[in-house]
Amino acid sequence: MTSPSQRYRITVTPIEKDGLQCSGRCTIELEHRAQQDWMRLLEIARRQTGLSGDERAAAIIATQLLHDLARRHAQDPTHPLTGLQPQLGEVLQALEAIQQAP
């Protein structure tokens, strides 16, 4: 049975010094199929001491991206992330602990 998943389009647009978005071709977009509902995770995220709203959102999304990439390639011994699994596991645990801190 296939796990449910959500598709997301991630857009990165630099902001100029005047606060406006850059002009011309300067946006990077990628699509990602996630195992978790990121919007739900962001909605239920507690306010962590020391993290702003933007930092909290970045930590949640970064954690989920890394989880999904590691899971997707865990059985492929030739994939570059496979060799990083022990360290990546520690980093993901630390990120999750930060997100759940009161």
mmCIF file of N, CA, C and O in Angstrom:
data_model
loop_
_atom_site.group_PDB
_atom_site.id
_atom_site.type_symbol
_atom_site.label_atom_id
_atom_site.label_comp_id
_atom_site.label_asym_id
_atom_site.label_seq_id
_atom_site.Cartn_x
_atom_site.Cartn_y
_atom_site.Cartn_z
ATOM 1 N N MET A 1 0.834 -1.166 0.000
ATOM 2 C CA MET A 1 0.000 0.000 0.000
ATOM 3 C C MET A 1 0.890 1.245 0.000
ATOM 4 O O MET A 1 1.860 1.326 0.721
ATOM 5 N N THR A 2 0.526 2.228 -0.780
ATOM 6 C CA THR A 2 1.297 3.453 -0.913
ATOM 7 C C THR A 2 0.952 4.428 0.211
ATOM 8 O O THR A 2 -0.210 4.581 0.565
ATOM 9 N N SER A 3 1.958 5.074 0.736
ATOM 10 C CA SER A 3 1.740 6.079 1.779
ATOM 11 C C SER A 3 1.150 7.340 1.153
ATOM 12 O O SER A 3 1.519 7.715 0.044
ATOM 13 N N PRO A 4 0.255 8.004 1.875
ATOM 14 C CA PRO A 4 -0.264 9.271 1.348
ATOM 15 C C PRO A 4 0.857 10.303 1.297
ATOM 16 O O PRO A 4 1.785 10.257 2.097
ATOM 17 N N SER A 5 0.768 11.194 0.342
ATOM 18 C CA SER A 5 1.794 12.217 0.248
ATOM 19 C C SER A 5 1.179 13.513 -0.263
ATOM 20 O O SER A 5 0.097 13.529 -0.824
ATOM 21 N N GLN A 6 1.896 14.579 -0.043
ATOM 22 C CA GLN A 6 1.511 15.913 -0.485
ATOM 23 C C GLN A 6 2.577 16.400 -1.456
ATOM 24 O O GLN A 6 3.752 16.134 -1.259
ATOM 25 N N ARG A 7 2.160 17.128 -2.471
ATOM 26 C CA ARG A 7 3.128 17.748 -3.375
ATOM 27 C C ARG A 7 3.231 19.224 -3.041
ATOM 28 O O ARG A 7 2.227 19.890 -2.822
ATOM 29 N N TYR A 8 4.471 19.703 -3.046
ATOM 30 C CA TYR A 8 4.724 21.119 -2.769
ATOM 31 C C TYR A 8 5.619 21.695 -3.846
ATOM 32 O O TYR A 8 6.494 21.014 -4.362
ATOM 33 N N ARG A 9 5.388 22.937 -4.156
ATOM 34 C CA ARG A 9 6.300 23.697 -5.014
ATOM 35 C C ARG A 9 6.983 24.704 -4.110
ATOM 36 O O ARG A 9 6.347 25.518 -3.447
ATOM 37 N N ILE A 10 8.289 24.630 -4.081
ATOM 38 C CA ILE A 10 9.088 25.512 -3.243
ATOM 39 C C ILE A 10 9.690 26.575 -4.145
ATOM 40 O O ILE A 10 10.316 26.253 -5.153
ATOM 41 N N THR A 11 9.483 27.820 -3.780
ATOM 42 C CA THR A 11 9.981 28.938 -4.571
ATOM 43 C C THR A 11 10.945 29.755 -3.729
ATOM 44 O O THR A 11 10.641 30.102 -2.587
ATOM 45 N N VAL A 12 12.101 30.033 -4.304
ATOM 46 C CA VAL A 12 13.100 30.866 -3.632
ATOM 47 C C VAL A 12 13.318 32.098 -4.497
ATOM 48 O O VAL A 12 13.694 31.995 -5.657
ATOM 49 N N THR A 13 13.035 33.267 -3.924
ATOM 50 C CA THR A 13 13.186 34.527 -4.638
ATOM 51 C C THR A 13 14.007 35.479 -3.780
ATOM 52 O O THR A 13 13.600 35.798 -2.658
ATOM 53 N N PRO A 14 15.145 35.914 -4.260
ATOM 54 C CA PRO A 14 15.934 36.872 -3.480
ATOM 55 C C PRO A 14 15.172 38.187 -3.299
ATOM 56 O O PRO A 14 14.400 38.588 -4.161
ATOM 57 N N ILE A 15 15.411 38.828 -2.180
ATOM 58 C CA ILE A 15 14.822 40.131 -1.905
ATOM 59 C C ILE A 15 15.936 41.169 -2.002
ATOM 60 O O ILE A 15 17.000 41.004 -1.400
ATOM 61 N N GLU A 16 15.690 42.210 -2.759
ATOM 62 C CA GLU A 16 16.696 43.264 -2.957
ATOM 63 C C GLU A 16 16.842 44.104 -1.679
ATOM 64 O O GLU A 16 16.019 44.031 -0.772
ATOM 65 N N LYS A 17 17.870 44.920 -1.634
ATOM 66 C CA LYS A 17 18.143 45.748 -0.455
ATOM 67 C C LYS A 17 16.993 46.687 -0.134
ATOM 68 O O LYS A 17 16.775 47.039 1.018
ATOM 69 N N ASP A 18 16.215 47.090 -1.169
ATOM 70 C CA ASP A 18 15.084 47.990 -0.925
ATOM 71 C C ASP A 18 13.839 47.233 -0.457
ATOM 72 O O ASP A 18 12.789 47.833 -0.246
ATOM 73 N N GLY A 19 13.948 45.921 -0.274
ATOM 74 C CA GLY A 19 12.830 45.123 0.215
ATOM 75 C C GLY A 19 11.957 44.545 -0.875
ATOM 76 O O GLY A 19 11.067 43.748 -0.591
ATOM 77 N N LEU A 20 12.195 44.933 -2.108
ATOM 78 C CA LEU A 20 11.404 44.423 -3.219
ATOM 79 C C LEU A 20 12.011 43.130 -3.745
ATOM 80 O O LEU A 20 13.194 42.861 -3.571
ATOM 81 N N GLN A 21 11.170 42.325 -4.410
ATOM 82 C CA GLN A 21 11.686 41.125 -5.051
ATOM 83 C C GLN A 21 12.594 41.528 -6.197
ATOM 84 O O GLN A 21 12.436 42.595 -6.783
ATOM 85 N N CYS A 22 13.526 40.658 -6.528
ATOM 86 C CA CYS A 22 14.434 40.956 -7.631
ATOM 87 C C CYS A 22 13.653 40.965 -8.943
ATOM 88 O O CYS A 22 12.562 40.425 -9.035
ATOM 89 N N SER A 23 14.228 41.605 -9.934
ATOM 90 C CA SER A 23 13.575 41.646 -11.238
ATOM 91 C C SER A 23 14.345 40.763 -12.207
ATOM 92 O O SER A 23 15.535 40.509 -12.025
ATOM 93 N N GLY A 24 13.687 40.274 -13.217
ATOM 94 C CA GLY A 24 14.337 39.398 -14.181
ATOM 95 C C GLY A 24 14.206 37.947 -13.760
ATOM 96 O O GLY A 24 13.368 37.582 -12.946
ATOM 97 N N ARG A 25 15.075 37.114 -14.306
ATOM 98 C CA ARG A 25 15.043 35.682 -14.004
ATOM 99 C C ARG A 25 15.872 35.406 -12.753
ATOM 100 O O ARG A 25 17.072 35.186 -12.839
ATOM 101 N N CYS A 26 15.222 35.395 -11.613
ATOM 102 C CA CYS A 26 15.976 35.183 -10.386
ATOM 103 C C CYS A 26 15.253 34.276 -9.403
ATOM 104 O O CYS A 26 15.656 34.173 -8.259
ATOM 105 N N THR A 27 14.205 33.623 -9.835
ATOM 106 C CA THR A 27 13.455 32.735 -8.955
ATOM 107 C C THR A 27 13.826 31.292 -9.243
ATOM 108 O O THR A 27 13.916 30.889 -10.397
ATOM 109 N N ILE A 28 14.037 30.537 -8.190
ATOM 110 C CA ILE A 28 14.309 29.106 -8.301
ATOM 111 C C ILE A 28 13.078 28.381 -7.773
ATOM 112 O O ILE A 28 12.585 28.693 -6.690
ATOM 113 N N GLU A 29 12.579 27.427 -8.560
ATOM 114 C CA GLU A 29 11.442 26.628 -8.116
ATOM 115 C C GLU A 29 11.782 25.153 -8.211
ATOM 116 O O GLU A 29 12.499 24.736 -9.120
ATOM 117 N N LEU A 30 11.277 24.401 -7.242
ATOM 118 C CA LEU A 30 11.412 22.956 -7.300
ATOM 119 C C LEU A 30 10.154 22.337 -6.733
ATOM 120 O O LEU A 30 9.422 22.972 -5.977
ATOM 121 N N GLU A 31 9.888 21.108 -7.140
ATOM 122 C CA GLU A 31 8.746 20.389 -6.599
ATOM 123 C C GLU A 31 9.247 19.266 -5.713
ATOM 124 O O GLU A 31 10.314 18.700 -5.957
ATOM 125 N N HIS A 32 8.465 18.963 -4.688
ATOM 126 C CA HIS A 32 8.845 17.921 -3.739
ATOM 127 C C HIS A 32 7.595 17.174 -3.302
ATOM 128 O O HIS A 32 6.580 17.786 -2.975
ATOM 129 N N ARG A 33 7.662 15.864 -3.319
ATOM 130 C CA ARG A 33 6.576 15.033 -2.800
ATOM 131 C C ARG A 33 6.932 14.675 -1.367
ATOM 132 O O ARG A 33 7.943 14.035 -1.108
ATOM 133 N N ALA A 34 6.117 15.141 -0.437
ATOM 134 C CA ALA A 34 6.394 14.995 0.993
ATOM 135 C C ALA A 34 5.490 13.935 1.617
ATOM 136 O O ALA A 34 4.342 13.756 1.201
ATOM 137 N N GLN A 35 6.000 13.259 2.621
ATOM 138 C CA GLN A 35 5.217 12.254 3.337
ATOM 139 C C GLN A 35 4.338 12.876 4.418
ATOM 140 O O GLN A 35 3.378 12.262 4.854
ATOM 141 N N GLN A 36 4.676 14.083 4.838
ATOM 142 C CA GLN A 36 3.890 14.785 5.860
ATOM 143 C C GLN A 36 3.162 15.963 5.233
ATOM 144 O O GLN A 36 3.601 16.500 4.218
ATOM 145 N N ASP A 37 2.100 16.382 5.862
ATOM 146 C CA ASP A 37 1.375 17.576 5.447
ATOM 147 C C ASP A 37 2.052 18.778 6.114
ATOM 148 O O ASP A 37 1.865 19.043 7.296
ATOM 149 N N TRP A 38 2.888 19.479 5.336
ATOM 150 C CA TRP A 38 3.661 20.580 5.899
ATOM 151 C C TRP A 38 2.772 21.686 6.433
ATOM 152 O O TRP A 38 3.099 22.321 7.442
ATOM 153 N N MET A 39 1.670 21.954 5.768
ATOM 154 C CA MET A 39 0.797 23.031 6.227
ATOM 155 C C MET A 39 0.251 22.700 7.616
ATOM 156 O O MET A 39 0.190 23.562 8.488
ATOM 157 N N ARG A 40 -0.110 21.471 7.821
ATOM 158 C CA ARG A 40 -0.596 21.049 9.138
ATOM 159 C C ARG A 40 0.512 21.169 10.181
ATOM 160 O O ARG A 40 0.273 21.630 11.305
ATOM 161 N N LEU A 41 1.724 20.744 9.822
ATOM 162 C CA LEU A 41 2.844 20.859 10.762
ATOM 163 C C LEU A 41 3.104 22.308 11.146
ATOM 164 O O LEU A 41 3.378 22.607 12.308
ATOM 165 N N LEU A 42 3.005 23.203 10.163
ATOM 166 C CA LEU A 42 3.218 24.627 10.447
ATOM 167 C C LEU A 42 2.099 25.191 11.314
ATOM 168 O O LEU A 42 2.344 26.022 12.200
ATOM 169 N N GLU A 43 0.874 24.735 11.078
ATOM 170 C CA GLU A 43 -0.271 25.223 11.861
ATOM 171 C C GLU A 43 -0.190 24.789 13.318
ATOM 172 O O GLU A 43 -0.585 25.536 14.208
ATOM 173 N N ILE A 44 0.291 23.572 13.563
ATOM 174 C CA ILE A 44 0.299 23.070 14.940
ATOM 175 C C ILE A 44 1.613 23.315 15.673
ATOM 176 O O ILE A 44 1.728 22.980 16.841
ATOM 177 N N ALA A 45 2.567 23.916 14.962
ATOM 178 C CA ALA A 45 3.871 24.171 15.596
ATOM 179 C C ALA A 45 3.693 25.088 16.801
ATOM 180 O O ALA A 45 3.034 26.114 16.732
ATOM 181 N N ARG A 46 4.302 24.687 17.880
ATOM 182 C CA ARG A 46 4.267 25.527 19.080
ATOM 183 C C ARG A 46 5.241 26.672 18.925
ATOM 184 O O ARG A 46 6.182 26.613 18.161
ATOM 185 N N ARG A 47 5.016 27.696 19.669
ATOM 186 C CA ARG A 47 5.954 28.825 19.674
ATOM 187 C C ARG A 47 7.174 28.427 20.486
ATOM 188 O O ARG A 47 7.097 28.251 21.693
ATOM 189 N N GLN A 48 8.275 28.264 19.808
ATOM 190 C CA GLN A 48 9.499 27.887 20.504
ATOM 191 C C GLN A 48 10.269 29.141 20.908
ATOM 192 O O GLN A 48 10.368 30.078 20.142
ATOM 193 N N THR A 49 10.800 29.083 22.101
ATOM 194 C CA THR A 49 11.634 30.172 22.581
ATOM 195 C C THR A 49 12.868 30.256 21.692
ATOM 196 O O THR A 49 13.501 29.256 21.405
ATOM 197 N N GLY A 50 13.170 31.457 21.248
ATOM 198 C CA GLY A 50 14.372 31.659 20.458
ATOM 199 C C GLY A 50 14.203 31.496 18.969
ATOM 200 O O GLY A 50 15.124 31.753 18.222
ATOM 201 N N LEU A 51 13.036 31.056 18.500
ATOM 202 C CA LEU A 51 12.795 30.923 17.066
ATOM 203 C C LEU A 51 11.701 31.891 16.632
ATOM 204 O O LEU A 51 10.626 31.927 17.223
ATOM 205 N N SER A 52 11.999 32.651 15.597
ATOM 206 C CA SER A 52 10.963 33.518 15.027
ATOM 207 C C SER A 52 10.047 32.648 14.165
ATOM 208 O O SER A 52 10.341 31.476 13.908
ATOM 209 N N GLY A 53 8.974 33.205 13.695
ATOM 210 C CA GLY A 53 8.064 32.470 12.825
ATOM 211 C C GLY A 53 8.753 31.979 11.562
ATOM 212 O O GLY A 53 8.554 30.840 11.129
ATOM 213 N N ASP A 54 9.594 32.820 10.957
ATOM 214 C CA ASP A 54 10.322 32.420 9.757
ATOM 215 C C ASP A 54 11.323 31.312 10.069
ATOM 216 O O ASP A 54 11.477 30.362 9.292
ATOM 217 N N GLU A 55 12.001 31.418 11.210
ATOM 218 C CA GLU A 55 12.965 30.382 11.589
ATOM 219 C C GLU A 55 12.261 29.058 11.864
ATOM 220 O O GLU A 55 12.749 27.994 11.479
ATOM 221 N N ARG A 56 11.118 29.130 12.516
ATOM 222 C CA ARG A 56 10.352 27.924 12.819
ATOM 223 C C ARG A 56 9.893 27.247 11.532
ATOM 224 O O ARG A 56 10.043 26.041 11.366
ATOM 225 N N ALA A 57 9.372 28.031 10.582
ATOM 226 C CA ALA A 57 8.930 27.483 9.298
ATOM 227 C C ALA A 57 10.106 26.870 8.543
ATOM 228 O O ALA A 57 9.996 25.771 7.988
ATOM 229 N N ALA A 58 11.251 27.556 8.533
ATOM 230 C CA ALA A 58 12.429 27.035 7.842
ATOM 231 C C ALA A 58 12.894 25.726 8.475
ATOM 232 O O ALA A 58 13.242 24.777 7.761
ATOM 233 N N ALA A 59 12.900 25.652 9.800
ATOM 234 C CA ALA A 59 13.336 24.431 10.489
ATOM 235 C C ALA A 59 12.397 23.266 10.182
ATOM 236 O O ALA A 59 12.849 22.147 9.928
ATOM 237 N N ILE A 60 11.100 23.517 10.197
ATOM 238 C CA ILE A 60 10.125 22.459 9.903
ATOM 239 C C ILE A 60 10.278 21.964 8.474
ATOM 240 O O ILE A 60 10.356 20.761 8.220
ATOM 241 N N ILE A 61 10.360 22.872 7.538
ATOM 242 C CA ILE A 61 10.463 22.481 6.130
ATOM 243 C C ILE A 61 11.805 21.803 5.847
ATOM 244 O O ILE A 61 11.854 20.776 5.170
ATOM 245 N N ALA A 62 12.890 22.336 6.385
ATOM 246 C CA ALA A 62 14.205 21.715 6.185
ATOM 247 C C ALA A 62 14.228 20.296 6.757
ATOM 248 O O ALA A 62 14.750 19.363 6.120
ATOM 249 N N THR A 63 13.658 20.124 7.940
ATOM 250 C CA THR A 63 13.613 18.807 8.570
ATOM 251 C C THR A 63 12.825 17.827 7.703
ATOM 252 O O THR A 63 13.263 16.698 7.469
ATOM 253 N N GLN A 64 11.679 18.270 7.213
ATOM 254 C CA GLN A 64 10.852 17.387 6.396
ATOM 255 C C GLN A 64 11.526 17.046 5.067
ATOM 256 O O GLN A 64 11.467 15.901 4.604
ATOM 257 N N LEU A 65 12.179 18.026 4.442
ATOM 258 C CA LEU A 65 12.914 17.758 3.204
ATOM 259 C C LEU A 65 13.997 16.706 3.432
ATOM 260 O O LEU A 65 14.121 15.739 2.664
ATOM 261 N N LEU A 66 14.781 16.881 4.473
ATOM 262 C CA LEU A 66 15.847 15.932 4.764
ATOM 263 C C LEU A 66 15.301 14.542 5.093
ATOM 264 O O LEU A 66 15.843 13.533 4.646
ATOM 265 N N HIS A 67 14.224 14.484 5.887
ATOM 266 C CA HIS A 67 13.588 13.195 6.201
ATOM 267 C C HIS A 67 13.179 12.476 4.913
ATOM 268 O O HIS A 67 13.476 11.296 4.731
ATOM 269 N N ASP A 68 12.490 13.199 4.049
ATOM 270 C CA ASP A 68 11.989 12.590 2.820
ATOM 271 C C ASP A 68 13.121 12.131 1.910
ATOM 272 O O ASP A 68 13.063 11.040 1.335
ATOM 273 N N LEU A 69 14.151 12.963 1.756
ATOM 274 C CA LEU A 69 15.282 12.580 0.905
ATOM 275 C C LEU A 69 16.017 11.364 1.470
ATOM 276 O O LEU A 69 16.361 10.440 0.727
ATOM 277 N N ALA A 70 16.242 11.362 2.763
ATOM 278 C CA ALA A 70 16.937 10.236 3.381
ATOM 279 C C ALA A 70 16.117 8.953 3.247
ATOM 280 O O ALA A 70 16.657 7.892 2.916
ATOM 281 N N ARG A 71 14.826 9.043 3.487
ATOM 282 C CA ARG A 71 13.943 7.877 3.399
ATOM 283 C C ARG A 71 13.883 7.351 1.968
ATOM 284 O O ARG A 71 13.926 6.154 1.733
ATOM 285 N N ARG A 72 13.795 8.260 1.020
ATOM 286 C CA ARG A 72 13.657 7.885 -0.386
ATOM 287 C C ARG A 72 14.881 7.116 -0.884
ATOM 288 O O ARG A 72 14.761 6.249 -1.732
ATOM 289 N N HIS A 73 16.055 7.440 -0.373
ATOM 290 C CA HIS A 73 17.284 6.847 -0.884
ATOM 291 C C HIS A 73 17.982 5.920 0.116
ATOM 292 O O HIS A 73 19.118 5.513 -0.113
ATOM 293 N N ALA A 74 17.314 5.570 1.188
ATOM 294 C CA ALA A 74 17.931 4.763 2.248
ATOM 295 C C ALA A 74 18.412 3.400 1.763
ATOM 296 O O ALA A 74 19.404 2.882 2.266
ATOM 297 N N GLN A 75 17.753 2.814 0.787
ATOM 298 C CA GLN A 75 18.119 1.476 0.319
ATOM 299 C C GLN A 75 19.085 1.484 -0.861
ATOM 300 O O GLN A 75 19.411 0.427 -1.389
ATOM 301 N N ASP A 76 19.521 2.651 -1.291
ATOM 302 C CA ASP A 76 20.435 2.756 -2.431
ATOM 303 C C ASP A 76 21.850 3.013 -1.914
ATOM 304 O O ASP A 76 22.195 4.141 -1.558
ATOM 305 N N PRO A 77 22.699 1.972 -1.873
ATOM 306 C CA PRO A 77 24.044 2.149 -1.300
ATOM 307 C C PRO A 77 24.934 3.098 -2.099
ATOM 308 O O PRO A 77 25.926 3.594 -1.570
ATOM 309 N N THR A 78 24.580 3.406 -3.337
ATOM 310 C CA THR A 78 25.404 4.296 -4.146
ATOM 311 C C THR A 78 24.990 5.759 -4.029
ATOM 312 O O THR A 78 25.686 6.643 -4.528
ATOM 313 N N HIS A 79 23.873 6.024 -3.384
ATOM 314 C CA HIS A 79 23.399 7.405 -3.272
ATOM 315 C C HIS A 79 24.240 8.163 -2.243
ATOM 316 O O HIS A 79 24.582 7.627 -1.189
ATOM 317 N N PRO A 80 24.599 9.424 -2.535
ATOM 318 C CA PRO A 80 25.450 10.203 -1.618
ATOM 319 C C PRO A 80 24.875 10.347 -0.204
ATOM 320 O O PRO A 80 25.639 10.408 0.759
ATOM 321 N N LEU A 81 23.568 10.397 -0.052
ATOM 322 C CA LEU A 81 22.984 10.551 1.287
ATOM 323 C C LEU A 81 23.089 9.281 2.121
ATOM 324 O O LEU A 81 23.051 9.351 3.349
ATOM 325 N N THR A 82 23.218 8.135 1.477
ATOM 326 C CA THR A 82 23.294 6.881 2.222
ATOM 327 C C THR A 82 24.495 6.868 3.157
ATOM 328 O O THR A 82 24.388 6.441 4.303
ATOM 329 N N GLY A 83 25.632 7.346 2.702
ATOM 330 C CA GLY A 83 26.824 7.406 3.539
ATOM 331 C C GLY A 83 26.702 8.373 4.694
ATOM 332 O O GLY A 83 27.440 8.278 5.677
ATOM 333 N N LEU A 84 25.763 9.306 4.596
ATOM 334 C CA LEU A 84 25.568 10.304 5.655
ATOM 335 C C LEU A 84 24.476 9.909 6.647
ATOM 336 O O LEU A 84 24.169 10.684 7.557
ATOM 337 N N GLN A 85 23.874 8.744 6.479
ATOM 338 C CA GLN A 85 22.730 8.359 7.306
ATOM 339 C C GLN A 85 22.969 8.502 8.809
ATOM 340 O O GLN A 85 22.118 9.064 9.500
ATOM 341 N N PRO A 86 24.092 8.024 9.366
ATOM 342 C CA PRO A 86 24.254 8.176 10.821
ATOM 343 C C PRO A 86 24.250 9.642 11.267
ATOM 344 O O PRO A 86 23.553 10.002 12.210
ATOM 345 N N GLN A 87 25.012 10.478 10.573
ATOM 346 C CA GLN A 87 25.074 11.894 10.939
ATOM 347 C C GLN A 87 23.738 12.584 10.655
ATOM 348 O O GLN A 87 23.289 13.432 11.436
ATOM 349 N N LEU A 88 23.125 12.239 9.545
ATOM 350 C CA LEU A 88 21.847 12.839 9.186
ATOM 351 C C LEU A 88 20.779 12.495 10.220
ATOM 352 O O LEU A 88 19.977 13.348 10.603
ATOM 353 N N GLY A 89 20.797 11.270 10.702
ATOM 354 C CA GLY A 89 19.845 10.866 11.744
ATOM 355 C C GLY A 89 19.995 11.707 13.001
ATOM 356 O O GLY A 89 19.008 12.135 13.600
ATOM 357 N N GLU A 90 21.232 11.977 13.397
ATOM 358 C CA GLU A 90 21.483 12.804 14.576
ATOM 359 C C GLU A 90 20.989 14.238 14.362
ATOM 360 O O GLU A 90 20.383 14.836 15.254
ATOM 361 N N VAL A 91 21.264 14.781 13.186
ATOM 362 C CA VAL A 91 20.822 16.144 12.870
ATOM 363 C C VAL A 91 19.300 16.229 12.878
ATOM 364 O O VAL A 91 18.717 17.164 13.442
ATOM 365 N N LEU A 92 18.641 15.249 12.272
ATOM 366 C CA LEU A 92 17.175 15.267 12.226
ATOM 367 C C LEU A 92 16.576 15.159 13.622
ATOM 368 O O LEU A 92 15.601 15.847 13.934
ATOM 369 N N GLN A 93 17.164 14.328 14.471
ATOM 370 C CA GLN A 93 16.678 14.231 15.853
ATOM 371 C C GLN A 93 16.836 15.559 16.580
ATOM 372 O O GLN A 93 15.944 15.983 17.323
ATOM 373 N N ALA A 94 17.958 16.225 16.377
ATOM 374 C CA ALA A 94 18.195 17.520 17.030
ATOM 375 C C ALA A 94 17.201 18.570 16.517
ATOM 376 O O ALA A 94 16.668 19.350 17.310
ATOM 377 N N LEU A 95 16.956 18.583 15.214
ATOM 378 C CA LEU A 95 15.990 19.534 14.651
ATOM 379 C C LEU A 95 14.590 19.288 15.181
ATOM 380 O O LEU A 95 13.848 20.217 15.508
ATOM 381 N N GLU A 96 14.206 18.024 15.302
ATOM 382 C CA GLU A 96 12.885 17.705 15.839
ATOM 383 C C GLU A 96 12.782 18.116 17.303
ATOM 384 O O GLU A 96 11.743 18.602 17.745
ATOM 385 N N ALA A 97 13.850 17.943 18.058
ATOM 386 C CA ALA A 97 13.837 18.343 19.473
ATOM 387 C C ALA A 97 13.661 19.849 19.602
ATOM 388 O O ALA A 97 12.923 20.324 20.473
ATOM 389 N N ILE A 98 14.313 20.620 18.741
ATOM 390 C CA ILE A 98 14.161 22.077 18.753
ATOM 391 C C ILE A 98 12.720 22.460 18.469
ATOM 392 O O ILE A 98 12.147 23.340 19.115
ATOM 393 N N GLN A 99 12.100 21.784 17.526
ATOM 394 C CA GLN A 99 10.732 22.115 17.116
ATOM 395 C C GLN A 99 9.721 21.771 18.204
ATOM 396 O O GLN A 99 8.654 22.368 18.260
ATOM 397 N N GLN A 100 10.045 20.813 19.074
ATOM 398 C CA GLN A 100 9.100 20.404 20.103
ATOM 399 C C GLN A 100 9.378 21.039 21.453
ATOM 400 O O GLN A 100 8.659 20.792 22.405
ATOM 401 N N ALA A 101 10.417 21.853 21.518
ATOM 402 C CA ALA A 101 10.754 22.515 22.788
ATOM 403 C C ALA A 101 9.661 23.518 23.156
ATOM 404 O O ALA A 101 9.087 24.148 22.282
ATOM 405 N N PRO A 102 9.380 23.645 24.441
ATOM 406 C CA PRO A 102 8.336 24.603 24.870
ATOM 407 C C PRO A 102 8.735 26.035 24.660
ATOM 408 O O PRO A 102 9.808 26.405 24.511
#
